[in-house]
Coordinates of C-alpha atoms in Angstrom, one line a residue:
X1 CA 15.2 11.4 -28.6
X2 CA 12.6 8.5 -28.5
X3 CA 15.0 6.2 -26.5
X4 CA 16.0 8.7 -23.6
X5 CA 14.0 7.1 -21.3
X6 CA 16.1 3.6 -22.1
X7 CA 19.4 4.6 -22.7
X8 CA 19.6 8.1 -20.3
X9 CA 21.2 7.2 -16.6
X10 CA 21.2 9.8 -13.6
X11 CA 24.2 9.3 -11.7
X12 CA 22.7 10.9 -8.1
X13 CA 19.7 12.0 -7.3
X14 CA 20.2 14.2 -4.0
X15 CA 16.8 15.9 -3.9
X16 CA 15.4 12.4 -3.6
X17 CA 15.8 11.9 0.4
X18 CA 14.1 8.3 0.6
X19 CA 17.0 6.4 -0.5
X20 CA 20.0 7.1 -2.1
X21 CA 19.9 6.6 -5.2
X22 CA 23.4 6.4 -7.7
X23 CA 23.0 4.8 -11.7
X24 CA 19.3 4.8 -11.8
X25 CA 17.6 5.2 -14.9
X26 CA 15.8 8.2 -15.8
X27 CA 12.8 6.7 -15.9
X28 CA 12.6 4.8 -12.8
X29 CA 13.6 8.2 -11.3
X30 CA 10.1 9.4 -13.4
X31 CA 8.2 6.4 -12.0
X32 CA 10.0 7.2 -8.2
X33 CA 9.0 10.8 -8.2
X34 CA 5.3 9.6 -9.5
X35 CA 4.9 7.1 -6.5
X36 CA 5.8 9.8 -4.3
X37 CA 3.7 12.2 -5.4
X38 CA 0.9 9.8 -5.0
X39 CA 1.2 9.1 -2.0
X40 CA 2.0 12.4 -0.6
X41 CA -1.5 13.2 -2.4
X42 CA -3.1 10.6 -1.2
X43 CA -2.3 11.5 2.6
X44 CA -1.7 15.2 2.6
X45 CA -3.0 17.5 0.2
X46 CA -5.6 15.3 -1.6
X47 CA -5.9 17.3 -4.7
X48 CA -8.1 16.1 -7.9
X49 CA -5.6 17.6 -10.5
X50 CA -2.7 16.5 -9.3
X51 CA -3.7 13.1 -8.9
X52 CA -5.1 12.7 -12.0
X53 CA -2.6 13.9 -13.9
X54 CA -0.1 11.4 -12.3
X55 CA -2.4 8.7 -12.7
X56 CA -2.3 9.7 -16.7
X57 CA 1.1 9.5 -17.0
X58 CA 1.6 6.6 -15.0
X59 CA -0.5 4.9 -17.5
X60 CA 0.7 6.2 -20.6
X61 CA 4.5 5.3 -19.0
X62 CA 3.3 1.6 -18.1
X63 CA 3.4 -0.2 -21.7
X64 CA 6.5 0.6 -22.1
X65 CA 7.6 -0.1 -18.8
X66 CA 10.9 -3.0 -18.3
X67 CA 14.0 -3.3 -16.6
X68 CA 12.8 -1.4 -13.3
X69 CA 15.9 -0.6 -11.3
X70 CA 15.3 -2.9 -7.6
X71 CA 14.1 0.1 -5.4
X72 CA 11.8 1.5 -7.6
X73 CA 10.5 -1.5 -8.2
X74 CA 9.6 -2.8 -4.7
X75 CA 8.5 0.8 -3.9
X76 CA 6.0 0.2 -7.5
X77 CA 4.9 -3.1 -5.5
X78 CA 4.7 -1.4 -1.9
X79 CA 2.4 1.6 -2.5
X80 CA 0.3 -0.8 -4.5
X81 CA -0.5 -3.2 -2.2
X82 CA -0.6 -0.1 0.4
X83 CA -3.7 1.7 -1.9
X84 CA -5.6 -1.5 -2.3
X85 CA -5.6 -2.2 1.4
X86 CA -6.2 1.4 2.3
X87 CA -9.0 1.0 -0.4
X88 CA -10.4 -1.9 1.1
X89 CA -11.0 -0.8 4.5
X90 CA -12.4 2.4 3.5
X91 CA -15.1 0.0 0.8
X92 CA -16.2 -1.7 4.3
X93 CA -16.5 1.2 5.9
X94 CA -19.1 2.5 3.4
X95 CA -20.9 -0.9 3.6
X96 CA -19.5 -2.4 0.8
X97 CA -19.8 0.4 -1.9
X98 CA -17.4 1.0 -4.3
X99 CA -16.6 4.5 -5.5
X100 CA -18.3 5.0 -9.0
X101 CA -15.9 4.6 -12.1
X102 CA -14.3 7.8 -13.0
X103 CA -15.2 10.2 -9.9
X104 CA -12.4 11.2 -8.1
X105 CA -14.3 13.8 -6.1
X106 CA -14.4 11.5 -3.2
X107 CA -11.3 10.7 -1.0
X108 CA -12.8 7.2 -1.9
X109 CA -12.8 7.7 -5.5
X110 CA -9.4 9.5 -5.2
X111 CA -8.4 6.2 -4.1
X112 CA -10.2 4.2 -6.3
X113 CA -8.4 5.4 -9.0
X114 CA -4.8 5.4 -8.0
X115 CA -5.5 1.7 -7.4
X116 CA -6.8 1.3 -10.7
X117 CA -3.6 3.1 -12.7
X118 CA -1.1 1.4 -9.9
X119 CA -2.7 -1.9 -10.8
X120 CA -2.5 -1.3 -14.4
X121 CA 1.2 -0.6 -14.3
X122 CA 2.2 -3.6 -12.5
X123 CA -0.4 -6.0 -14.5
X124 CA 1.8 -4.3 -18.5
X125 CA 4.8 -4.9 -16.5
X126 CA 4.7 -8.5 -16.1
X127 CA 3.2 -9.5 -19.5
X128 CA 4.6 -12.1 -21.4
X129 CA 6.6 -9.9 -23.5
X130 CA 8.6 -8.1 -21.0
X131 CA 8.2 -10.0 -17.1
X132 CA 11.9 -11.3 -18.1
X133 CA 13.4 -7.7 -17.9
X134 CA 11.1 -7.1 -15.2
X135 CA 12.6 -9.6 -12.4
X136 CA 13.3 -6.8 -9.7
X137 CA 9.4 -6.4 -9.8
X138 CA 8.4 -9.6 -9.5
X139 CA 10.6 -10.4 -6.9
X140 CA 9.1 -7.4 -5.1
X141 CA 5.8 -9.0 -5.6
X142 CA 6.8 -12.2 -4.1
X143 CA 8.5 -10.4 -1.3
X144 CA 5.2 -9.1 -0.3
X145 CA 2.5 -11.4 -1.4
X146 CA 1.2 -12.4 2.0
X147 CA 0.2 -9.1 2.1
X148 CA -1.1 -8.9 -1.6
X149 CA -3.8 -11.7 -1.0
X150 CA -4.9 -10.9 2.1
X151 CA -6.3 -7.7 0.0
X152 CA -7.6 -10.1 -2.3
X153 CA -9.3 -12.2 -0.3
X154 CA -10.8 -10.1 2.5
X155 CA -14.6 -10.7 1.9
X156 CA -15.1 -6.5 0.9
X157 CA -12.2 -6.4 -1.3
X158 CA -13.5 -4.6 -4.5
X159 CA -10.2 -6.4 -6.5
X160 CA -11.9 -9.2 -8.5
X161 CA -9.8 -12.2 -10.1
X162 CA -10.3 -10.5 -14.0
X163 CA -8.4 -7.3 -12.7
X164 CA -5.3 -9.0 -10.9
X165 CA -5.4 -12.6 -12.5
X166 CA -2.3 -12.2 -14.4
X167 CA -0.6 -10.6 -11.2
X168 CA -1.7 -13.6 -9.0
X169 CA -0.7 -16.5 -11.7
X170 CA 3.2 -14.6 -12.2
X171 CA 3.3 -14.3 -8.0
X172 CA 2.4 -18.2 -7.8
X173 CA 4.7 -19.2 -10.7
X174 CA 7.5 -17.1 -8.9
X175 CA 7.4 -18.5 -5.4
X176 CA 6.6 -21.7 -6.7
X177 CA 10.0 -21.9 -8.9
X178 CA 11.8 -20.5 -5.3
X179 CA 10.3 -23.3 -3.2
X180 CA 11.6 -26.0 -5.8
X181 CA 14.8 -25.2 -5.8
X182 CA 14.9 -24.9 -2.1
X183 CA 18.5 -23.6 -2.2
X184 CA 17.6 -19.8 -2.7
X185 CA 19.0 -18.3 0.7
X186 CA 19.9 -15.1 -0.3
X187 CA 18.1 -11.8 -2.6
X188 CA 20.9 -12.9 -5.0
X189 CA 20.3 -16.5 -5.5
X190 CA 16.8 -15.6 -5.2
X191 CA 17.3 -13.7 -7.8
X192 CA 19.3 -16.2 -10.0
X193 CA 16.1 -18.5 -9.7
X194 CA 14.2 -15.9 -11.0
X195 CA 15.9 -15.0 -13.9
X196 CA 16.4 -18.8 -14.7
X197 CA 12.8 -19.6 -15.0
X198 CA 11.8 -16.5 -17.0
X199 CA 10.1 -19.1 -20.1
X200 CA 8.0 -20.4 -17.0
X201 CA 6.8 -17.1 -15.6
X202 CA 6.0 -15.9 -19.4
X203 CA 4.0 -19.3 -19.4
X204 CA 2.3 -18.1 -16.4
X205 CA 1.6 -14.6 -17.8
X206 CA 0.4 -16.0 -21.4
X207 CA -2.1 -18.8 -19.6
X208 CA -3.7 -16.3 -17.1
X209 CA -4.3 -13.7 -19.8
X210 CA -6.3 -16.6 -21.6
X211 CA -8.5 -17.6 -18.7
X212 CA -8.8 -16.1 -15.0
X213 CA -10.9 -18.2 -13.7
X214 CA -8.8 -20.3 -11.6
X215 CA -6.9 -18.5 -9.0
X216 CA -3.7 -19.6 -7.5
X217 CA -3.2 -19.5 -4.1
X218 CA -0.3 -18.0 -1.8
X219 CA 2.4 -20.3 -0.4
X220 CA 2.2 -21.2 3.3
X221 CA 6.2 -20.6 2.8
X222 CA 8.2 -17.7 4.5
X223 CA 8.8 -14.8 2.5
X224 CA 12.0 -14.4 0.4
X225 CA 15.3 -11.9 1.5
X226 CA 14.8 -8.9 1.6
X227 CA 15.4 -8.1 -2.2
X228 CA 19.2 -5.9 -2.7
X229 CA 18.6 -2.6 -4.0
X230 CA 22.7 -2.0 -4.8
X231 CA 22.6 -2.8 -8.8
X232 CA 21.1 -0.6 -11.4
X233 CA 18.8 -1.6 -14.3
X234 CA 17.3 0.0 -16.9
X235 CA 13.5 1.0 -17.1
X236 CA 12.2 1.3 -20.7
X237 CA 9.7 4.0 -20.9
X238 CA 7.8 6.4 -23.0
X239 CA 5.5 9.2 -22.8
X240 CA 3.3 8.9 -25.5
X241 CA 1.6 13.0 -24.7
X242 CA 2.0 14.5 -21.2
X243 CA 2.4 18.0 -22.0
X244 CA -1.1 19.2 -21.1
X245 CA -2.8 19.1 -18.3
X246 CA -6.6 19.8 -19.1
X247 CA -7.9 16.3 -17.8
X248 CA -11.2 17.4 -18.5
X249 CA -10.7 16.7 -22.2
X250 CA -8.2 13.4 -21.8
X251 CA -9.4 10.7 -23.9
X252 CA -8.7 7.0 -23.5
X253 CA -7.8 4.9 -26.2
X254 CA -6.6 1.1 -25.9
X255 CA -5.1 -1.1 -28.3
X256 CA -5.4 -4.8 -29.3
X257 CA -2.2 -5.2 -26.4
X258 CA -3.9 -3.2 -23.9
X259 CA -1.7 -0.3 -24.3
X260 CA -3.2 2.8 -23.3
X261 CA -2.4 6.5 -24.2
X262 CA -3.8 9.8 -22.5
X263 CA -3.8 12.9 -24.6
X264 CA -4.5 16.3 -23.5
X265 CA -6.3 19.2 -25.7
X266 CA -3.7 22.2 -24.6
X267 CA -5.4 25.8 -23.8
X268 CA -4.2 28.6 -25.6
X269 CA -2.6 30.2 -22.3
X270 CA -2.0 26.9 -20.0
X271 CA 0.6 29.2 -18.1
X272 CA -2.3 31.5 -16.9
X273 CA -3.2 28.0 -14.6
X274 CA 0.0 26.6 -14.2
X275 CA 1.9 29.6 -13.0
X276 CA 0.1 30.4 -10.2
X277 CA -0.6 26.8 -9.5
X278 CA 3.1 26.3 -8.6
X279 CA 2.9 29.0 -6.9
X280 CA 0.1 28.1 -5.0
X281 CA 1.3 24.3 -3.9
X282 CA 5.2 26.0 -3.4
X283 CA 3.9 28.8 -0.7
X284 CA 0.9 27.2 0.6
X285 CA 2.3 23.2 0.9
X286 CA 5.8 22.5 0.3
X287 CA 7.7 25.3 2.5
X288 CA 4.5 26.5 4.6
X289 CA 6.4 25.7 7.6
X290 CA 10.2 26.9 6.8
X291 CA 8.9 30.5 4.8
X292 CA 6.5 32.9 5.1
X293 CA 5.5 34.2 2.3
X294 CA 3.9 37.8 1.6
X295 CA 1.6 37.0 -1.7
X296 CA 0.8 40.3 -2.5
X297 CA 4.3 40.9 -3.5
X298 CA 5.1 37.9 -5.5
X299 CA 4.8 39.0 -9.3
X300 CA 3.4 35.9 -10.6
X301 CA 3.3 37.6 -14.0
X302 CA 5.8 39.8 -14.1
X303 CA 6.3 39.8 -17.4
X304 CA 3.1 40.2 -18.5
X305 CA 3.1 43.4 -15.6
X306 CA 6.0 45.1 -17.2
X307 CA 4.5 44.9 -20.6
X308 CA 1.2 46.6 -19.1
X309 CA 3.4 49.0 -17.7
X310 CA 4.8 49.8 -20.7
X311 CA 1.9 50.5 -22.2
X312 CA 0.8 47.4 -23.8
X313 CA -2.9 45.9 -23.6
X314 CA -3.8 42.0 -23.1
X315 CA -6.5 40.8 -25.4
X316 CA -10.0 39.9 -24.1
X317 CA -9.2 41.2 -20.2
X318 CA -5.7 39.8 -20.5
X319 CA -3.7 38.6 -17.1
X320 CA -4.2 40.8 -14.4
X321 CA -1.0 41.9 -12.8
X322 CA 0.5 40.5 -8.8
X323 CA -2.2 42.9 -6.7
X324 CA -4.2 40.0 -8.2
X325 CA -2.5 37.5 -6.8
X326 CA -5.0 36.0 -4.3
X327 CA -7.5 36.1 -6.5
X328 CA -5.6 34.7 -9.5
X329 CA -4.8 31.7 -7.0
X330 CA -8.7 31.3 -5.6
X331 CA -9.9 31.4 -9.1
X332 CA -8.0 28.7 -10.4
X333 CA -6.9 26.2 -8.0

C-alpha cells in the first residue's frame, strides 16, 4: 500500500556489503542503494541515464523523507558534502564556470546535478515539519560540518547561501544546543540533546526559510562522537511515479511546500531498452572481471525468438532475435 515505505522493515540486507545492516527500513535501504549507485556512477561508469534517473527518484523520495535510520543517514550527509567538494575543485579548474543547468553531458554537469538532487534531499529533510524525526541526519550534518563549510566558503564554490541557508541555520542551531550543554560526551547523549531541542532546530528551519541572508558560521568546537549506527528508525517515503524511465519527457512540477514530483511518459515497448540495458551494465560492468560472457548466445528476447520461430510476425520490424544482440546493445545504450 501507500504506507510500505513507513511501516515495511528488512530484517538483513546481505547483498549490501558496506555495513551490515539488520531492522532498517525499506526505504532507507531505497535511499542506501540510491547513494550507492551515485557514487559508483559518479566514479566508474559515468552514465547519463542512470544518473538521471536516480537523481529523479531521489527527489521524488525526498518530501516525504523522516526518520532516517543512523547509517543511511550519515552516508546521505557524507556523499553530499563528498559531491560538492568534488564539484568545487573541478568549478576552479574550469576557471570558475559552472556547468549549465540541466546538461548532464559533461562529467561536470554529471556532477552538477547530483549535487543539486543530494542537496535537495537533505535541505526537505530538515524542514520545520519533519527535522524532529530527522535527528540521525542532523547529527550527521554536525558530525561533519567542518567539512560542509569549507565547501561553502572556498572562494569558487558555486553553493550560494539561498541554496543551503536552511542547511547552514539547522547545523548552527545543532552544534550550538551541543556546546551549551557541554555535558554531551558520548553519540548517545549527543543524541539526547538533540532530540531535546527539536522546537529550537524547527525555529532555526522556520527563520532561515524566511530570510537567507545572514549566514551562521561554524563552531571553532571539536566535532561530536562518532554518531552510533546500532538502532533502527523509520524513514517515511514515497514514490510519487518511478516506473518509467524516458527522462527525456520528465516534467518538473513544485508545490507551494517545495515538493517536487518527476513523472515519466512510458513507451509502448520500454522492455525493448531495458532488457538489453541490464544486460549490457550485468556483462559489460558488474561481473566483467569474474565471467566471460559469449553475447552472441545470450537470448535477450527469447520469448519474442520462440514466437518468431513459431511462425509469428512482430509488428512494424518487431524485435530482432539474440544474433542481434550486439547491435540491439550498441543501438540503445
Amino acid at each position: 500500500g501507500p504506507d510500505s515505505f513507513r511501516r515495511a522493515i528488512v530484517q538483513s540486507v546481505p547483498w549490501y556489503r558496506e555495513r551490515h545492516l539488520r531492522s532498517i527500513s525499506l526505504g532507507s535501504v531505497l535511499l542506501l542503494a540510491l547513494l550507492r549507485s551515485i557514487t559508483f556512477n559518479l566514479n566508474k561508469t559515468r552514465d547519463v541515464f542512470l544518473l538521471s534517473n536516480c537523481c529523479a527518484v531521489l527527489l521524488n523520495v525526498s518530501p516525504h523523507v523522516s526518520g532516517l535510520h543512523p547509517y543511511a543517514a550519515m552516508r546521505l550527509a557524507a556523499v553530499t558534502v563528498s559531491c560538492m567538494r568534488k564539484y568545487t575543485s573541478m568549478v576552479r579548474r574550469n576557471g570558475g564556470q559552472t556547468a549549465p543547468e540541466g546538461d548532464v553531458s559533461t562529467v561536470l554537469g554529471m556532477y552538477a546535478e547530483a549535487c543539486n538532487s543530494l542537496l535537495q534531499v537533505v535541505k526537505h529533510a530538515v524542514r520545520a515539519r519533519v527535522v524532529e524525526s530527522n535527528i540521525h541526519l542532523v547529527y550527521a550534518l554536525v558530525y561533519l560540518q567542518t567539512d560542509f563549510y569549507d565547501v561553502i566558503s572556498d572562494p569558487a564554490s558555486p553553493f550560494k547561501t539561498p541554496e543551503v541557508g536552511t542547511v547552514m541555520s539547522v547545523i548552527a542551531q545543532a552544534d550550538r544546543a551541543i556546546q551549551e550543554d557541554g555535558n554531551a560526551r558520548t553519540a548517545d547523549q549527543t543524541m539526547e540533546v538533540l532530540r531535546r531541542s527539536g522546537h529550537r532546530l524547527k525555529a532555526a528551519a522556520r527563520g532561515q526559510a524566511a530570510s537567507a541572508s545572514s549566514p551562521p558560521k561554524p563552531s571553532s568546537s571539536s566535532r561530536p562522537p562518532p554518531p552510533d549506527s546500532g538502532s533502527s528508525d523509520g524513514i517515511r517515503t514515497r514514490l510519487e511515479r518511478a516506473n518509467s524511465f524516458d527522462s527525456s519527457a520528465s516534467e518538473l512540477s513544485a508545490t507551494d511546500a517545495g515538493e517536487f514530483t518527476f513523472t515519466y511518459e512510458e513507451e509502448a515497448d520500454p522492455e525493448i531498452f531495458f532488457v538489453p540495458y541490464v544486460w549490457e551494465v550485468t556483462s559489460c560492468v558488474l561481473t566483467a572481471g569474474t565471467l566471460e560472457w559469449d553475447k552472441g548466445r545470450v537470448r535477450v528476447y527469447a520469448a519474442a525468438a520462440e514466437e518468431e520461430e513459431d511462425g509469428g510476425s512482430s509488428e512494424a520490424g518487431g524485435v530482432e532475435g539474440p544474433a542481434n544482440y550486439a547491435q540491439d546493445v550498441a543501438d540503445a545504450v
